[in-house]
Amino acid sequence: ERWRQEAIAKGETAPAWRDLDEPRKESSRDQAREIPIHLRKVDCAIAPLRDWDAKDFTFTDPEIRMLAIAEHERWNRERIADGWRLADVKNVERKETPYLLPWEQLKESYPEIAELDPAFISAMPAILASAGLQIIRTPVE
């Protein structure tokens, strides 16, 4: 819903959840399932919401970069497993996309697309807070 509202605010078409096809729904579910794995990479975890300011949790710039790269790698794995191939132009019917690149190369070639990953990471605290969860830092052992 966050993505949908942002797209609508930019004047873009953004279907409601009920109108998405099953592959796009599953992609969103896969992204959500990966959140705890991403958080462990920066010594964080998910906990029940106890701090009403939890939506204001912020990652450091190096953490955002690391997690953005990890999220794009997850997206690449998801697409490849679903039969997508690298191509010069995006073609959903043929499962072709120019975005199946390492994140640094994506950032150089398609900066507006690469920005989606850090934007998601930065929005993660608010997304989790809206679901009654928060991000906490865990002690480094």
Short mmCIF file of N, CA, C and O in Angstrom, two decimals:
data_model
loop_
_atom_site.label_atom_id
_atom_site.label_comp_id
_atom_site.label_asym_id
_atom_site.label_seq_id
_atom_site.Cartn_x
_atom_site.Cartn_y
_atom_site.Cartn_z
N GLU A 1 0.83 -1.20 0.00
CA GLU A 1 0.00 0.00 0.00
C GLU A 1 0.87 1.26 0.00
O GLU A 1 0.54 2.25 -0.65
N ARG A 2 1.99 1.21 0.73
CA ARG A 2 2.92 2.34 0.74
C ARG A 2 3.40 2.64 -0.67
O ARG A 2 3.36 3.78 -1.13
N TRP A 3 3.83 1.60 -1.39
CA TRP A 3 4.28 1.77 -2.77
C TRP A 3 3.16 2.35 -3.63
O TRP A 3 3.38 3.26 -4.42
N ARG A 4 1.95 1.85 -3.45
CA ARG A 4 0.81 2.30 -4.23
C ARG A 4 0.54 3.78 -4.01
O ARG A 4 0.34 4.54 -4.96
N GLN A 5 0.55 4.20 -2.74
CA GLN A 5 0.29 5.60 -2.44
C GLN A 5 1.38 6.52 -3.01
O GLN A 5 1.09 7.61 -3.50
N GLU A 6 2.62 6.07 -2.95
CA GLU A 6 3.72 6.86 -3.51
C GLU A 6 3.58 6.98 -5.03
O GLU A 6 3.80 8.05 -5.60
N ALA A 7 3.21 5.88 -5.68
CA ALA A 7 3.03 5.90 -7.13
C ALA A 7 1.89 6.83 -7.53
O ALA A 7 2.01 7.63 -8.46
N ILE A 8 0.79 6.74 -6.81
CA ILE A 8 -0.36 7.59 -7.10
C ILE A 8 0.01 9.07 -6.91
O ILE A 8 -0.36 9.92 -7.72
N ALA A 9 0.78 9.36 -5.86
CA ALA A 9 1.20 10.74 -5.61
C ALA A 9 2.06 11.29 -6.76
O ALA A 9 2.06 12.48 -7.03
N LYS A 10 2.77 10.39 -7.45
CA LYS A 10 3.60 10.80 -8.59
C LYS A 10 2.81 10.80 -9.90
O LYS A 10 3.39 11.03 -10.96
N GLY A 11 1.50 10.48 -9.81
CA GLY A 11 0.68 10.46 -11.01
C GLY A 11 0.78 9.17 -11.80
O GLY A 11 0.36 9.10 -12.95
N GLU A 12 1.34 8.14 -11.19
CA GLU A 12 1.49 6.85 -11.87
C GLU A 12 0.31 5.95 -11.55
O GLU A 12 -0.35 6.10 -10.54
N THR A 13 0.08 4.98 -12.41
CA THR A 13 -0.96 3.99 -12.18
C THR A 13 -0.43 2.95 -11.20
O THR A 13 0.69 2.47 -11.35
N ALA A 14 -1.23 2.63 -10.20
CA ALA A 14 -0.80 1.66 -9.19
C ALA A 14 -2.02 0.85 -8.75
O ALA A 14 -2.88 1.36 -8.05
N PRO A 15 -2.08 -0.41 -9.17
CA PRO A 15 -3.24 -1.22 -8.81
C PRO A 15 -3.29 -1.55 -7.32
O PRO A 15 -2.26 -1.62 -6.66
N ALA A 16 -4.49 -1.74 -6.82
CA ALA A 16 -4.69 -2.20 -5.44
C ALA A 16 -4.24 -3.65 -5.35
O ALA A 16 -4.16 -4.36 -6.36
N TRP A 17 -3.98 -4.11 -4.13
CA TRP A 17 -3.52 -5.49 -3.90
C TRP A 17 -4.44 -6.50 -4.59
O TRP A 17 -3.97 -7.40 -5.27
N ARG A 18 -5.73 -6.34 -4.43
CA ARG A 18 -6.68 -7.31 -5.00
C ARG A 18 -6.59 -7.38 -6.52
O ARG A 18 -7.00 -8.37 -7.13
N ASP A 19 -6.06 -6.33 -7.16
CA ASP A 19 -5.96 -6.28 -8.61
C ASP A 19 -4.60 -6.75 -9.15
O ASP A 19 -4.43 -6.84 -10.37
N LEU A 20 -3.66 -7.00 -8.27
CA LEU A 20 -2.35 -7.48 -8.72
C LEU A 20 -2.43 -8.92 -9.17
O LEU A 20 -3.19 -9.72 -8.61
N ASP A 21 -1.59 -9.26 -10.14
CA ASP A 21 -1.51 -10.67 -10.54
C ASP A 21 -0.73 -11.44 -9.47
O ASP A 21 -0.04 -10.86 -8.63
N GLU A 22 -0.86 -12.74 -9.49
CA GLU A 22 -0.25 -13.57 -8.43
C GLU A 22 1.28 -13.44 -8.38
O GLU A 22 1.84 -13.39 -7.28
N PRO A 23 1.99 -13.35 -9.52
CA PRO A 23 3.45 -13.18 -9.40
C PRO A 23 3.85 -11.89 -8.66
O PRO A 23 4.81 -11.90 -7.88
N ARG A 24 3.12 -10.81 -8.87
CA ARG A 24 3.47 -9.57 -8.15
C ARG A 24 3.12 -9.68 -6.68
O ARG A 24 3.85 -9.16 -5.83
N LYS A 25 2.05 -10.36 -6.36
CA LYS A 25 1.72 -10.57 -4.94
C LYS A 25 2.80 -11.42 -4.29
O LYS A 25 3.25 -11.12 -3.18
N GLU A 26 3.20 -12.47 -4.97
CA GLU A 26 4.23 -13.35 -4.40
C GLU A 26 5.55 -12.62 -4.26
O GLU A 26 6.29 -12.84 -3.29
N SER A 27 5.87 -11.72 -5.16
CA SER A 27 7.09 -10.93 -5.06
C SER A 27 7.05 -10.07 -3.79
O SER A 27 8.05 -9.97 -3.06
N SER A 28 5.90 -9.48 -3.51
CA SER A 28 5.75 -8.68 -2.28
C SER A 28 5.89 -9.54 -1.04
O SER A 28 6.51 -9.14 -0.05
N ARG A 29 5.30 -10.73 -1.09
CA ARG A 29 5.42 -11.65 0.06
C ARG A 29 6.87 -12.06 0.27
O ARG A 29 7.36 -12.12 1.41
N ASP A 30 7.57 -12.34 -0.82
CA ASP A 30 8.98 -12.74 -0.72
C ASP A 30 9.82 -11.61 -0.14
O ASP A 30 10.68 -11.85 0.71
N GLN A 31 9.54 -10.39 -0.55
CA GLN A 31 10.25 -9.24 -0.01
C GLN A 31 10.02 -9.14 1.50
O GLN A 31 10.95 -8.90 2.26
N ALA A 32 8.78 -9.35 1.93
CA ALA A 32 8.46 -9.28 3.36
C ALA A 32 9.14 -10.40 4.14
O ALA A 32 9.66 -10.18 5.23
N ARG A 33 9.16 -11.61 3.56
CA ARG A 33 9.81 -12.74 4.25
C ARG A 33 11.31 -12.51 4.44
O ARG A 33 11.91 -13.04 5.37
N GLU A 34 11.90 -11.72 3.57
CA GLU A 34 13.35 -11.50 3.62
C GLU A 34 13.75 -10.43 4.64
O GLU A 34 14.92 -10.33 5.02
N ILE A 35 12.81 -9.64 5.11
CA ILE A 35 13.15 -8.54 6.02
C ILE A 35 13.95 -9.01 7.24
O ILE A 35 14.99 -8.42 7.54
N PRO A 36 13.53 -10.06 7.96
CA PRO A 36 14.35 -10.47 9.13
C PRO A 36 15.76 -10.89 8.74
O PRO A 36 16.71 -10.64 9.49
N ILE A 37 15.92 -11.49 7.57
CA ILE A 37 17.24 -11.91 7.10
C ILE A 37 18.11 -10.68 6.84
O ILE A 37 19.27 -10.63 7.24
N HIS A 38 17.52 -9.70 6.17
CA HIS A 38 18.26 -8.45 5.93
C HIS A 38 18.66 -7.81 7.25
O HIS A 38 19.80 -7.37 7.42
N LEU A 39 17.74 -7.73 8.19
CA LEU A 39 18.01 -7.06 9.46
C LEU A 39 19.15 -7.71 10.23
O LEU A 39 19.95 -7.02 10.87
N ARG A 40 19.24 -9.03 10.18
CA ARG A 40 20.33 -9.72 10.88
C ARG A 40 21.71 -9.28 10.35
O ARG A 40 22.69 -9.30 11.07
N LYS A 41 21.77 -8.88 9.08
CA LYS A 41 23.03 -8.47 8.48
C LYS A 41 23.57 -7.19 9.12
O LYS A 41 24.76 -6.91 9.00
N VAL A 42 22.70 -6.41 9.75
CA VAL A 42 23.12 -5.16 10.39
C VAL A 42 22.83 -5.19 11.89
O VAL A 42 22.62 -4.16 12.52
N ASP A 43 22.83 -6.40 12.45
CA ASP A 43 22.65 -6.60 13.89
C ASP A 43 21.35 -5.98 14.40
O ASP A 43 21.33 -5.27 15.41
N CYS A 44 20.27 -6.24 13.67
CA CYS A 44 18.94 -5.77 14.07
C CYS A 44 17.97 -6.94 14.00
O CYS A 44 18.28 -7.99 13.44
N ALA A 45 16.82 -6.75 14.58
CA ALA A 45 15.78 -7.77 14.58
C ALA A 45 14.41 -7.08 14.62
O ALA A 45 14.32 -5.87 14.81
N ILE A 46 13.38 -7.88 14.46
CA ILE A 46 12.01 -7.39 14.55
C ILE A 46 11.46 -7.77 15.92
O ILE A 46 11.69 -8.88 16.40
N ALA A 47 10.73 -6.85 16.53
CA ALA A 47 10.11 -7.09 17.83
C ALA A 47 8.70 -6.50 17.80
O ALA A 47 8.39 -5.66 16.95
N PRO A 48 7.85 -6.93 18.74
CA PRO A 48 6.52 -6.29 18.83
C PRO A 48 6.69 -4.79 19.10
O PRO A 48 7.63 -4.38 19.79
N LEU A 49 5.80 -4.01 18.55
CA LEU A 49 5.87 -2.56 18.71
C LEU A 49 5.64 -2.17 20.17
O LEU A 49 4.60 -2.45 20.73
N ARG A 50 6.64 -1.56 20.78
CA ARG A 50 6.53 -1.06 22.14
C ARG A 50 6.87 0.43 22.21
O ARG A 50 6.52 1.11 23.13
N ASP A 51 7.62 0.87 21.21
CA ASP A 51 8.08 2.26 21.16
C ASP A 51 7.30 2.97 20.06
O ASP A 51 7.46 2.67 18.89
N TRP A 52 6.46 3.91 20.43
CA TRP A 52 5.62 4.59 19.45
C TRP A 52 6.43 5.44 18.48
O TRP A 52 5.92 5.87 17.45
N ASP A 53 7.70 5.66 18.77
CA ASP A 53 8.57 6.37 17.84
C ASP A 53 9.37 5.40 16.97
O ASP A 53 10.28 5.81 16.26
N ALA A 54 9.00 4.12 16.99
CA ALA A 54 9.74 3.10 16.25
C ALA A 54 9.79 3.40 14.75
O ALA A 54 10.75 3.06 14.07
N LYS A 55 8.76 4.06 14.23
CA LYS A 55 8.75 4.41 12.80
C LYS A 55 9.88 5.37 12.47
O LYS A 55 10.25 5.52 11.31
N ASP A 56 10.45 6.01 13.49
CA ASP A 56 11.53 6.96 13.29
C ASP A 56 12.92 6.32 13.36
O ASP A 56 13.93 7.02 13.25
N PHE A 57 12.97 4.99 13.55
CA PHE A 57 14.25 4.28 13.54
C PHE A 57 14.96 4.60 12.23
O PHE A 57 14.34 4.63 11.16
N THR A 58 16.26 4.83 12.29
CA THR A 58 17.01 5.10 11.06
C THR A 58 18.23 4.19 10.99
O THR A 58 18.89 3.92 11.99
N PHE A 59 18.49 3.75 9.79
CA PHE A 59 19.70 3.00 9.50
C PHE A 59 20.80 4.00 9.18
O PHE A 59 20.53 5.11 8.72
N THR A 60 22.05 3.60 9.38
CA THR A 60 23.16 4.44 8.95
C THR A 60 23.26 4.37 7.42
O THR A 60 22.72 3.44 6.80
N ASP A 61 23.96 5.31 6.83
CA ASP A 61 24.14 5.28 5.37
C ASP A 61 24.80 3.98 4.91
O ASP A 61 24.35 3.38 3.92
N PRO A 62 25.86 3.50 5.58
CA PRO A 62 26.45 2.22 5.17
C PRO A 62 25.46 1.05 5.30
O PRO A 62 25.47 0.14 4.47
N GLU A 63 24.61 1.08 6.33
CA GLU A 63 23.61 0.03 6.48
C GLU A 63 22.59 0.08 5.34
O GLU A 63 22.21 -0.97 4.80
N ILE A 64 22.16 1.28 4.99
CA ILE A 64 21.19 1.42 3.89
C ILE A 64 21.80 0.87 2.60
O ILE A 64 21.16 0.12 1.87
N ARG A 65 23.04 1.21 2.35
CA ARG A 65 23.70 0.71 1.13
C ARG A 65 23.80 -0.81 1.15
O ARG A 65 23.47 -1.48 0.16
N MET A 66 24.26 -1.38 2.26
CA MET A 66 24.40 -2.82 2.37
C MET A 66 23.06 -3.53 2.18
O MET A 66 22.95 -4.51 1.44
N LEU A 67 22.02 -3.01 2.82
CA LEU A 67 20.70 -3.63 2.73
C LEU A 67 20.07 -3.42 1.36
O LEU A 67 19.34 -4.29 0.88
N ALA A 68 20.33 -2.29 0.72
CA ALA A 68 19.82 -2.05 -0.63
C ALA A 68 20.43 -3.06 -1.61
O ALA A 68 19.73 -3.62 -2.46
N ILE A 69 21.72 -3.29 -1.48
CA ILE A 69 22.39 -4.28 -2.33
C ILE A 69 21.80 -5.66 -2.07
O ILE A 69 21.48 -6.40 -3.01
N ALA A 70 21.61 -6.01 -0.81
CA ALA A 70 21.04 -7.32 -0.46
C ALA A 70 19.62 -7.45 -1.01
O ALA A 70 19.24 -8.52 -1.51
N GLU A 71 18.83 -6.39 -0.93
CA GLU A 71 17.47 -6.44 -1.46
C GLU A 71 17.46 -6.60 -2.97
O GLU A 71 16.68 -7.37 -3.52
N HIS A 72 18.35 -5.90 -3.65
CA HIS A 72 18.40 -6.06 -5.11
C HIS A 72 18.87 -7.46 -5.48
O HIS A 72 18.35 -8.05 -6.44
N GLU A 73 19.81 -8.01 -4.74
CA GLU A 73 20.25 -9.39 -5.00
C GLU A 73 19.09 -10.36 -4.80
O GLU A 73 18.93 -11.31 -5.57
N ARG A 74 18.26 -10.11 -3.78
CA ARG A 74 17.09 -10.96 -3.55
C ARG A 74 16.15 -10.86 -4.75
O ARG A 74 15.66 -11.86 -5.27
N TRP A 75 15.92 -9.64 -5.21
CA TRP A 75 15.04 -9.42 -6.36
C TRP A 75 15.58 -10.13 -7.60
O TRP A 75 14.82 -10.77 -8.34
N ASN A 76 16.89 -10.03 -7.83
CA ASN A 76 17.50 -10.72 -8.97
C ASN A 76 17.28 -12.23 -8.87
O ASN A 76 16.91 -12.87 -9.85
N ARG A 77 17.52 -12.81 -7.69
CA ARG A 77 17.32 -14.26 -7.51
C ARG A 77 15.88 -14.64 -7.79
O ARG A 77 15.60 -15.65 -8.44
N GLU A 78 14.95 -13.84 -7.27
CA GLU A 78 13.53 -14.09 -7.46
C GLU A 78 13.18 -14.09 -8.95
O GLU A 78 12.49 -14.97 -9.44
N ARG A 79 13.64 -13.07 -9.67
CA ARG A 79 13.33 -12.96 -11.09
C ARG A 79 13.94 -14.11 -11.88
O ARG A 79 13.28 -14.70 -12.74
N ILE A 80 15.21 -14.41 -11.63
CA ILE A 80 15.87 -15.50 -12.36
C ILE A 80 15.15 -16.83 -12.10
O ILE A 80 14.91 -17.60 -13.03
N ALA A 81 14.78 -17.09 -10.86
CA ALA A 81 14.05 -18.33 -10.53
C ALA A 81 12.70 -18.40 -11.24
O ALA A 81 12.21 -19.49 -11.53
N ASP A 82 12.14 -17.23 -11.55
CA ASP A 82 10.84 -17.18 -12.24
C ASP A 82 11.01 -17.16 -13.77
O ASP A 82 10.04 -17.00 -14.49
N GLY A 83 12.24 -17.31 -14.24
CA GLY A 83 12.47 -17.41 -15.68
C GLY A 83 12.75 -16.10 -16.41
O GLY A 83 12.78 -16.07 -17.63
N TRP A 84 12.99 -15.01 -15.67
CA TRP A 84 13.29 -13.73 -16.30
C TRP A 84 14.71 -13.75 -16.84
O TRP A 84 15.59 -14.43 -16.30
N ARG A 85 14.92 -12.98 -17.92
CA ARG A 85 16.24 -12.86 -18.54
C ARG A 85 16.61 -11.40 -18.70
O ARG A 85 15.73 -10.53 -18.78
N LEU A 86 17.90 -11.13 -18.79
CA LEU A 86 18.40 -9.79 -19.04
C LEU A 86 18.14 -9.44 -20.50
O LEU A 86 18.38 -10.24 -21.40
N ALA A 87 17.63 -8.25 -20.73
CA ALA A 87 17.36 -7.75 -22.09
C ALA A 87 17.51 -6.24 -22.09
O ALA A 87 17.55 -5.61 -21.03
N ASP A 88 17.57 -5.66 -23.25
CA ASP A 88 17.73 -4.21 -23.36
C ASP A 88 16.46 -3.45 -22.97
O ASP A 88 16.54 -2.31 -22.53
N VAL A 89 15.31 -4.09 -23.16
CA VAL A 89 14.02 -3.44 -22.91
C VAL A 89 13.16 -4.38 -22.07
O VAL A 89 13.17 -5.60 -22.27
N LYS A 90 12.40 -3.80 -21.15
CA LYS A 90 11.52 -4.61 -20.31
C LYS A 90 10.33 -5.09 -21.14
O LYS A 90 9.68 -4.32 -21.84
N ASN A 91 10.08 -6.42 -21.05
CA ASN A 91 8.94 -7.02 -21.72
C ASN A 91 8.38 -8.06 -20.76
O ASN A 91 8.96 -9.15 -20.60
N VAL A 92 7.28 -7.72 -20.10
CA VAL A 92 6.71 -8.58 -19.07
C VAL A 92 6.26 -9.91 -19.65
O VAL A 92 6.47 -10.97 -19.05
N GLU A 93 5.64 -9.89 -20.82
CA GLU A 93 5.13 -11.13 -21.42
C GLU A 93 6.25 -12.12 -21.70
O GLU A 93 6.08 -13.33 -21.54
N ARG A 94 7.41 -11.60 -22.14
CA ARG A 94 8.54 -12.49 -22.43
C ARG A 94 9.48 -12.65 -21.24
O ARG A 94 10.52 -13.30 -21.34
N LYS A 95 9.14 -12.02 -20.12
CA LYS A 95 9.96 -12.06 -18.91
C LYS A 95 11.39 -11.60 -19.19
O LYS A 95 12.36 -12.28 -18.91
N GLU A 96 11.47 -10.40 -19.74
CA GLU A 96 12.76 -9.78 -20.03
C GLU A 96 12.83 -8.43 -19.33
O GLU A 96 11.84 -7.70 -19.28
N THR A 97 14.00 -8.12 -18.80
CA THR A 97 14.19 -6.86 -18.09
C THR A 97 15.64 -6.40 -18.19
O THR A 97 16.56 -7.23 -18.18
N PRO A 98 15.84 -5.09 -18.30
CA PRO A 98 17.22 -4.59 -18.29
C PRO A 98 17.79 -4.42 -16.88
O PRO A 98 18.94 -4.03 -16.72
N TYR A 99 16.98 -4.74 -15.87
CA TYR A 99 17.37 -4.46 -14.48
C TYR A 99 18.01 -5.66 -13.76
O TYR A 99 18.34 -5.56 -12.58
N LEU A 100 18.22 -6.76 -14.44
CA LEU A 100 18.87 -7.93 -13.83
C LEU A 100 20.39 -7.72 -13.85
O LEU A 100 21.12 -8.44 -14.51
N LEU A 101 20.82 -6.75 -13.11
CA LEU A 101 22.23 -6.38 -13.04
C LEU A 101 22.67 -6.33 -11.59
O LEU A 101 21.84 -6.17 -10.70
N PRO A 102 23.97 -6.45 -11.33
CA PRO A 102 24.45 -6.18 -9.97
C PRO A 102 24.05 -4.75 -9.59
O PRO A 102 23.98 -3.86 -10.45
N TRP A 103 23.82 -4.50 -8.32
CA TRP A 103 23.28 -3.23 -7.86
C TRP A 103 24.13 -2.03 -8.29
O TRP A 103 23.60 -1.02 -8.73
N GLU A 104 25.44 -2.13 -8.18
CA GLU A 104 26.31 -1.02 -8.57
C GLU A 104 26.15 -0.69 -10.05
O GLU A 104 26.12 0.48 -10.43
N GLN A 105 26.03 -1.71 -10.87
CA GLN A 105 25.85 -1.49 -12.30
C GLN A 105 24.44 -0.93 -12.57
O GLN A 105 24.28 -0.05 -13.41
N LEU A 106 23.46 -1.42 -11.85
CA LEU A 106 22.10 -0.89 -11.96
C LEU A 106 22.09 0.59 -11.59
O LEU A 106 21.49 1.41 -12.28
N LYS A 107 22.78 0.92 -10.50
CA LYS A 107 22.84 2.30 -10.02
C LYS A 107 23.44 3.23 -11.07
O LYS A 107 23.01 4.36 -11.24
N GLU A 108 24.43 2.72 -11.78
CA GLU A 108 25.08 3.50 -12.82
C GLU A 108 24.21 3.63 -14.07
O GLU A 108 24.09 4.71 -14.64
N SER A 109 23.56 2.54 -14.48
CA SER A 109 22.80 2.52 -15.72
C SER A 109 21.36 3.01 -15.57
O SER A 109 20.81 3.61 -16.49
N TYR A 110 20.76 2.70 -14.43
CA TYR A 110 19.34 3.03 -14.20
C TYR A 110 19.18 3.58 -12.78
O TYR A 110 18.60 2.92 -11.92
N PRO A 111 19.72 4.78 -12.52
CA PRO A 111 19.71 5.30 -11.14
C PRO A 111 18.31 5.41 -10.54
O PRO A 111 18.14 5.19 -9.34
N GLU A 112 17.31 5.72 -11.34
CA GLU A 112 15.94 5.84 -10.81
C GLU A 112 15.40 4.49 -10.35
O GLU A 112 14.64 4.43 -9.38
N ILE A 113 15.80 3.42 -10.99
CA ILE A 113 15.39 2.08 -10.58
C ILE A 113 16.19 1.65 -9.36
O ILE A 113 15.65 1.10 -8.40
N ALA A 114 17.49 1.93 -9.37
CA ALA A 114 18.34 1.56 -8.23
C ALA A 114 17.88 2.25 -6.95
O ALA A 114 18.05 1.70 -5.86
N GLU A 115 17.29 3.42 -7.07
CA GLU A 115 16.84 4.17 -5.90
C GLU A 115 15.68 3.48 -5.18
O GLU A 115 15.43 3.74 -4.00
N LEU A 116 14.99 2.57 -5.86
CA LEU A 116 13.87 1.86 -5.22
C LEU A 116 14.34 1.01 -4.04
O LEU A 116 13.61 0.88 -3.05
N ASP A 117 15.52 0.43 -4.14
CA ASP A 117 16.01 -0.43 -3.06
C ASP A 117 16.31 0.36 -1.78
O ASP A 117 15.79 0.02 -0.72
N PRO A 118 17.12 1.42 -1.82
CA PRO A 118 17.33 2.18 -0.58
C PRO A 118 16.05 2.85 -0.08
O PRO A 118 15.87 3.02 1.13
N ALA A 119 15.14 3.19 -0.99
CA ALA A 119 13.87 3.79 -0.55
C ALA A 119 13.07 2.77 0.26
O ALA A 119 12.49 3.11 1.31
N PHE A 120 13.06 1.52 -0.18
CA PHE A 120 12.37 0.47 0.58
C PHE A 120 13.04 0.28 1.94
O PHE A 120 12.36 0.19 2.97
N ILE A 121 14.36 0.22 1.97
CA ILE A 121 15.08 0.03 3.23
C ILE A 121 14.77 1.18 4.19
O ILE A 121 14.49 0.96 5.37
N SER A 122 14.82 2.39 3.70
CA SER A 122 14.53 3.55 4.56
C SER A 122 13.10 3.55 5.07
O SER A 122 12.83 4.05 6.17
N ALA A 123 12.17 3.01 4.28
CA ALA A 123 10.76 2.96 4.68
C ALA A 123 10.44 1.78 5.59
O ALA A 123 9.38 1.74 6.21
N MET A 124 11.36 0.84 5.70
CA MET A 124 11.10 -0.39 6.46
C MET A 124 10.63 -0.13 7.90
O MET A 124 9.67 -0.77 8.35
N PRO A 125 11.23 0.79 8.67
CA PRO A 125 10.73 1.02 10.03
C PRO A 125 9.26 1.44 10.06
O PRO A 125 8.48 0.93 10.88
N ALA A 126 8.86 2.33 9.17
CA ALA A 126 7.46 2.77 9.14
C ALA A 126 6.53 1.66 8.67
O ALA A 126 5.42 1.50 9.18
N ILE A 127 6.99 0.87 7.70
CA ILE A 127 6.18 -0.26 7.21
C ILE A 127 5.93 -1.23 8.35
O ILE A 127 4.80 -1.67 8.57
N LEU A 128 6.99 -1.59 9.07
CA LEU A 128 6.85 -2.53 10.18
C LEU A 128 5.99 -1.94 11.30
O LEU A 128 5.16 -2.64 11.88
N ALA A 129 6.18 -0.65 11.60
CA ALA A 129 5.38 -0.02 12.66
C ALA A 129 3.90 -0.06 12.32
O ALA A 129 3.06 -0.27 13.20
N SER A 130 3.57 0.09 11.02
CA SER A 130 2.16 0.04 10.62
C SER A 130 1.57 -1.35 10.81
O SER A 130 0.35 -1.51 10.87
N ALA A 131 2.43 -2.36 10.94
CA ALA A 131 1.99 -3.73 11.18
C ALA A 131 2.15 -4.13 12.64
O ALA A 131 2.05 -5.31 12.99
N GLY A 132 2.43 -3.16 13.53
CA GLY A 132 2.57 -3.45 14.95
C GLY A 132 3.92 -4.03 15.33
O GLY A 132 4.04 -4.72 16.35
N LEU A 133 4.94 -3.75 14.51
CA LEU A 133 6.28 -4.28 14.75
C LEU A 133 7.28 -3.14 14.74
O LEU A 133 7.01 -2.06 14.24
N GLN A 134 8.46 -3.41 15.29
CA GLN A 134 9.52 -2.41 15.26
C GLN A 134 10.86 -3.08 15.07
O GLN A 134 11.02 -4.28 15.31
N ILE A 135 11.81 -2.28 14.62
CA ILE A 135 13.18 -2.74 14.46
C ILE A 135 13.95 -2.39 15.73
O ILE A 135 13.84 -1.28 16.24
N ILE A 136 14.68 -3.36 16.21
CA ILE A 136 15.53 -3.12 17.39
C ILE A 136 16.97 -3.51 17.03
O ILE A 136 17.20 -4.39 16.21
N ARG A 137 17.91 -2.83 17.65
CA ARG A 137 19.32 -3.22 17.50
C ARG A 137 19.58 -4.37 18.45
O ARG A 137 19.10 -4.38 19.58
N THR A 138 20.33 -5.35 18.00
CA THR A 138 20.65 -6.51 18.84
C THR A 138 22.12 -6.43 19.23
O THR A 138 22.93 -5.89 18.46
N PRO A 139 22.44 -6.93 20.40
CA PRO A 139 23.84 -6.88 20.83
C PRO A 139 24.74 -7.71 19.90
O PRO A 139 24.35 -8.79 19.45
N VAL A 140 25.90 -7.18 19.61
CA VAL A 140 26.87 -7.90 18.80
C VAL A 140 27.63 -8.84 19.72
O VAL A 140 28.12 -8.43 20.77
N GLU A 141 27.71 -10.09 19.32
CA GLU A 141 28.39 -11.07 20.18
C GLU A 141 29.81 -11.27 19.78
O GLU A 141 30.24 -11.05 18.73
#
